[in-house]
Short mmCIF file of C-alpha atoms in Angstrom, two decimals:
data_model
loop_
_atom_site.label_atom_id
_atom_site.label_comp_id
_atom_site.label_asym_id
_atom_site.label_seq_id
_atom_site.Cartn_x
_atom_site.Cartn_y
_atom_site.Cartn_z
CA SER A 4 214.71 158.37 155.99
CA VAL A 5 213.85 157.61 152.48
CA TRP A 6 215.05 160.93 150.95
CA ALA A 7 218.23 160.40 152.97
CA ASP A 8 218.88 156.98 151.50
CA LEU A 9 218.46 158.28 148.10
CA ASP A 10 220.71 161.26 148.76
CA THR A 11 223.21 158.44 149.92
CA ILE A 12 222.67 156.40 146.77
CA VAL A 13 223.11 159.63 144.51
CA ILE A 14 226.52 160.57 146.17
CA VAL A 15 227.63 157.01 146.07
CA VAL A 16 226.79 156.61 142.35
CA GLY A 17 228.25 160.16 141.56
CA LEU A 18 231.54 159.11 143.29
CA LEU A 19 231.79 155.92 141.40
CA VAL A 20 231.06 157.67 138.19
CA THR A 21 233.77 160.22 139.04
CA ALA A 22 236.23 157.41 139.75
CA VAL A 23 235.35 155.95 136.12
CA ALA A 24 235.96 159.57 134.71
CA TYR A 25 239.45 159.71 136.46
CA VAL A 26 240.39 156.34 135.01
CA LEU A 27 239.40 157.33 131.40
CA LEU A 28 241.43 160.76 131.81
CA ARG A 29 244.55 158.70 132.81
CA ARG A 30 244.05 156.53 129.87
CA GLY A 31 243.86 159.50 127.41
CA ARG A 32 240.24 159.49 126.80
CA TYR A 33 239.93 163.18 127.64
CA LEU A 34 236.69 164.26 126.10
CA ALA A 35 234.74 161.18 127.52
CA GLY A 36 236.30 161.65 130.92
CA VAL A 37 235.39 165.27 131.14
CA LEU A 38 231.84 164.69 129.92
CA LEU A 39 231.30 161.82 132.35
CA PHE A 40 232.90 163.94 135.27
CA ILE A 41 230.66 167.06 134.26
CA ALA A 42 227.54 164.70 134.23
CA SER A 43 228.41 163.26 137.57
CA THR A 44 229.10 166.39 139.19
CA ALA A 45 225.82 167.95 138.07
CA SER A 46 223.60 164.87 138.84
CA MET A 47 224.70 164.93 142.64
CA GLY A 48 222.73 168.05 143.01
CA LEU A 49 219.62 166.93 141.36
CA VAL A 50 218.02 165.30 144.26
CA ALA A 51 218.79 167.92 147.08
CA PRO A 52 216.15 170.53 145.87
CA PHE A 53 213.20 168.00 146.38
CA VAL A 54 214.41 167.18 150.02
CA PRO A 55 212.36 169.10 152.69
CA ASP A 56 215.41 170.96 153.79
CA SER A 57 215.75 174.64 155.10
CA HIS A 58 218.36 175.31 152.47
CA SER A 59 217.17 173.39 149.57
CA GLU A 60 217.22 176.30 147.09
CA ILE A 61 220.93 176.49 147.36
CA ALA A 62 221.17 173.23 145.56
CA VAL A 63 219.96 175.12 142.51
CA LEU A 64 223.14 177.13 142.53
CA ALA A 65 225.32 174.03 142.80
CA THR A 66 223.49 172.01 140.29
CA ALA A 67 223.93 174.92 137.87
CA VAL A 68 227.10 176.51 138.41
CA VAL A 69 229.35 173.55 138.60
CA PRO A 70 228.71 171.99 135.04
CA VAL A 71 228.53 175.49 133.24
CA LEU A 72 232.08 176.43 134.85
CA LEU A 73 233.59 173.01 134.08
CA THR A 74 232.29 173.19 130.65
CA ALA A 75 233.47 176.77 130.21
CA LEU A 76 236.97 175.76 131.27
CA VAL A 77 237.34 172.88 128.64
CA PHE A 78 235.00 173.27 125.71
CA PRO A 79 234.22 176.04 123.16
CA PHE A 80 231.33 178.31 123.08
CA ARG A 81 228.54 176.08 121.80
CA TRP A 82 229.01 173.61 124.58
CA VAL A 83 228.91 176.41 127.20
CA LEU A 84 225.62 177.55 125.65
CA VAL A 85 224.21 173.89 125.66
CA ALA A 86 225.30 173.41 129.40
CA THR A 87 223.79 176.90 130.41
CA LEU A 88 220.45 175.92 128.61
CA LEU A 89 220.40 172.43 130.10
CA THR A 90 221.40 173.57 133.57
CA ALA A 91 218.75 176.48 133.29
CA THR A 92 216.15 174.03 132.49
CA ILE A 93 216.88 171.71 135.39
CA GLY A 94 216.99 174.58 137.80
CA ILE A 95 213.60 175.87 136.60
CA ALA A 96 212.07 172.41 136.97
CA GLN A 97 213.54 172.15 140.55
CA LEU A 98 211.90 175.40 141.71
CA LEU A 99 208.62 174.61 139.94
CA VAL A 100 208.28 171.06 141.36
CA ALA A 101 210.10 171.15 144.55
CA ASP A 102 207.92 172.00 147.93
CA LEU A 103 209.82 175.21 148.85
CA THR A 104 208.67 178.21 150.71
CA PRO A 105 207.84 181.47 149.02
CA ALA A 106 211.26 183.00 150.47
CA GLN A 107 213.28 179.79 149.17
CA THR A 108 211.68 180.15 145.81
CA THR A 109 212.59 183.92 145.34
CA THR A 110 216.25 183.14 146.55
CA GLY A 111 216.22 180.17 144.30
CA TRP A 112 214.98 182.38 141.27
CA THR A 113 217.50 185.09 142.25
CA LEU A 114 220.37 182.47 142.21
CA LEU A 115 219.26 181.02 138.87
CA ILE A 116 219.31 184.51 137.31
CA ILE A 117 222.53 185.34 138.77
CA VAL A 118 223.93 181.90 137.40
CA VAL A 119 222.34 182.58 133.71
CA THR A 120 224.01 186.02 133.71
CA ILE A 121 227.28 184.73 134.76
CA SER A 122 227.03 182.00 132.20
CA CYS A 123 226.43 184.60 129.47
CA LEU A 124 229.57 186.50 130.44
CA LEU A 125 231.26 183.19 130.35
CA MET A 126 230.20 182.53 126.88
CA VAL A 127 231.25 185.99 125.72
CA SER A 128 234.60 185.53 127.18
CA ARG A 129 234.85 181.91 125.82
CA ALA A 130 234.12 183.04 122.47
CA HIS A 131 236.63 185.82 122.73
CA LEU A 132 239.23 183.28 123.93
CA SER A 133 238.15 180.89 121.08
CA ALA A 134 238.77 183.61 118.48
CA MET A 135 242.12 184.39 119.87
CA GLU A 136 243.20 180.77 119.85
CA ARG A 137 241.99 180.38 116.41
CA ASP A 138 243.87 183.41 115.15
CA ARG A 139 246.98 182.27 117.10
CA TRP A 140 246.90 178.75 115.35
CA GLN A 141 246.36 180.29 112.06
CA ARG A 142 249.47 182.46 112.58
CA ILE A 143 251.48 179.39 113.70
CA GLN A 144 250.06 177.44 110.65
CA GLN A 145 251.17 180.39 108.21
CA SER A 146 254.63 180.41 109.79
CA GLU A 147 255.03 176.65 109.47
CA ASP A 148 253.80 176.84 105.83
CA ARG A 149 256.48 179.72 105.07
CA TYR A 150 259.26 177.54 106.76
CA ARG A 151 258.06 174.44 104.81
CA HIS A 152 258.12 176.19 101.53
CA LEU A 153 261.57 177.78 102.21
CA PHE A 154 262.79 174.36 103.37
CA GLU A 155 261.63 172.70 100.11
CA THR A 156 262.70 175.32 97.55
CA VAL A 157 266.08 176.61 99.16
CA THR A 158 269.06 175.61 96.87
CA ASP A 159 271.22 174.72 99.63
CA GLY A 160 271.11 171.24 101.11
CA ILE A 161 269.71 170.87 104.49
CA TYR A 162 270.29 167.81 106.89
CA ILE A 163 268.79 167.41 110.21
CA VAL A 164 271.19 165.11 112.09
CA GLY A 165 270.13 163.58 115.25
CA PRO A 166 271.80 161.23 117.85
CA GLU A 167 274.34 158.72 116.45
CA GLY A 168 274.40 160.42 113.22
CA CYS A 169 270.69 159.56 112.27
CA ILE A 170 269.52 161.70 109.52
CA LEU A 171 266.04 162.88 110.76
CA GLN A 172 265.14 165.00 107.66
CA THR A 173 266.56 166.23 104.45
CA ASN A 174 265.28 168.59 101.79
CA PRO A 175 265.26 168.01 98.11
CA ALA A 176 268.42 169.98 97.57
CA ALA A 177 270.27 167.72 99.95
CA CYS A 178 268.92 164.66 97.91
CA ALA A 179 270.25 166.10 94.72
CA GLN A 180 273.79 166.83 96.50
CA VAL A 181 274.43 163.34 97.37
CA GLY A 182 272.31 161.49 94.48
CA ARG A 183 270.01 159.83 97.09
CA ASP A 184 266.32 160.04 97.69
CA THR A 185 264.59 160.91 100.94
CA GLY A 186 263.88 157.20 101.81
CA GLU A 187 267.59 156.32 101.27
CA LEU A 188 269.00 158.97 103.43
CA ALA A 189 266.58 158.13 106.15
CA VAL A 190 268.14 154.77 106.53
CA HIS A 191 271.81 155.58 106.12
CA PRO A 192 273.68 157.27 108.85
CA PHE A 193 275.36 160.83 108.26
CA THR A 194 278.72 158.96 108.44
CA GLU A 195 278.03 157.37 105.06
CA ILE A 196 277.60 160.78 103.21
CA ALA A 197 279.93 163.10 105.33
CA ASP A 198 283.65 163.10 106.04
CA PRO A 199 284.70 162.19 109.58
CA SER A 200 285.50 165.72 110.49
CA LEU A 201 281.97 166.79 109.53
CA VAL A 202 280.34 164.09 111.49
CA ALA A 203 282.31 164.97 114.50
CA ALA A 204 281.53 168.60 114.36
CA ALA A 205 277.77 167.66 113.87
CA GLU A 206 277.87 165.80 117.08
CA ARG A 207 279.74 168.47 118.99
CA CYS A 208 277.04 170.92 117.67
CA ARG A 209 273.92 168.60 118.62
CA ARG A 210 275.49 168.39 122.18
CA ALA A 211 276.07 172.28 122.46
CA PRO A 212 272.88 173.91 122.48
CA GLY A 213 274.20 177.24 123.67
CA GLU A 214 276.94 177.52 121.03
CA PRO A 215 276.65 179.81 118.29
CA PRO A 216 276.31 178.70 114.58
CA SER A 217 279.54 177.64 112.96
CA ARG A 218 280.93 177.37 109.34
CA ARG A 219 283.75 175.10 108.04
CA GLU A 220 284.83 173.25 104.88
CA ALA A 221 283.73 169.73 104.44
CA ARG A 222 283.24 166.91 101.93
CA LEU A 223 280.00 164.84 100.87
CA ARG A 224 280.12 161.52 99.51
CA ARG A 225 277.67 161.06 96.57
CA SER A 226 276.06 157.68 95.87
CA ASP A 227 278.33 156.95 92.73
CA GLY A 228 281.36 157.31 95.24
CA SER A 229 282.39 160.69 94.06
CA GLU A 230 283.14 163.52 96.55
CA LEU A 231 281.73 167.03 96.81
CA ASP A 232 283.69 169.98 98.40
CA VAL A 233 281.14 172.01 100.26
CA GLU A 234 281.18 175.07 102.84
CA VAL A 235 278.65 174.06 105.62
CA ALA A 236 276.96 175.85 108.35
CA LEU A 237 276.24 174.09 111.49
CA SER A 238 273.53 175.05 114.26
CA HIS A 239 271.79 173.42 117.04
CA ILE A 240 268.16 172.90 116.85
CA GLU A 241 265.36 170.89 118.66
CA TYR A 242 263.55 168.50 116.18
CA ASP A 243 260.51 166.77 117.66
CA GLY A 244 261.96 167.17 121.08
CA VAL A 245 265.24 165.66 120.13
CA ALA A 246 268.58 167.66 120.20
CA ALA A 247 269.86 167.84 116.57
CA CYS A 248 272.17 169.62 114.48
CA MET A 249 271.29 171.29 111.34
CA VAL A 250 273.84 171.05 108.54
CA VAL A 251 273.22 173.39 105.67
CA ALA A 252 275.71 172.65 102.74
#
C-alpha cells in the first residue's frame, strides 16, 4: 500500500507538471514548456521499477524511450545525446537497485541496450537533419542577401504599396526620384507622390493576386512640387503577410 500511495503521488505530480507545461506552451514559452513536459513524462516512470511487480522491468523501457523520443523531435543533436546519457544512467541505476528476478534483469538490460541503440540511430538522423536545415537556412539567407543587394543598388525606384495607399518600403532610388528620405515616405501615403490613375492601378494590382504584371505611363510628384514622368511596372506581391503592389518606376 505504501508503494501504491507513492505511485499515486508520482502520477498526480506528473499530471500537474504536464498541465503547467501545457500552459507554458500556450503562452509561447516553448523551450521551458517542452523541457518541463519531457521531465514530467520521464519522472512518472522512475518509481515503477522499484515496485515489486511482475513486469517492473518494462518501466525501464518507458522511462528511457519517452524522453529520448521527445528530445529527438524538438531539440538538436547535443540535446539527444544528453537525454540518452541521462536516461541510460537512470535505467542502469534502476536495474542495479531494484529487487528484480534474474529473468526480469535480463529483460531490462536487453530493453536498455535496444533503447541506447535506437537513440544512437536517432542522434545520427538528427545530426543529418540539422545539417540539412542549416544548409537550407544558409541558402535562404544567401537568397535574401542577393535580393537585398539588388533592391538597394538597382537604379529603378521601387515602392511597396500596401492597403489604403500606405508605403510599406522603398529603395534608395525611389527616395531620390521624389526627393524624400525613407522616413518621410513611410509616413506619407502613395497618393501624395503618385497621380490618381497610378494610385488606382496600384490598388487594383494589390487586390488581384492572379493578375500578371502590367506597365503604364505615370507621373510622380517630387517634394519640391515638380512632376516626373515615368514608366512603371506593377506586380502583386505578399509583403510580411500583407497583400501589396510593387511599383517599379
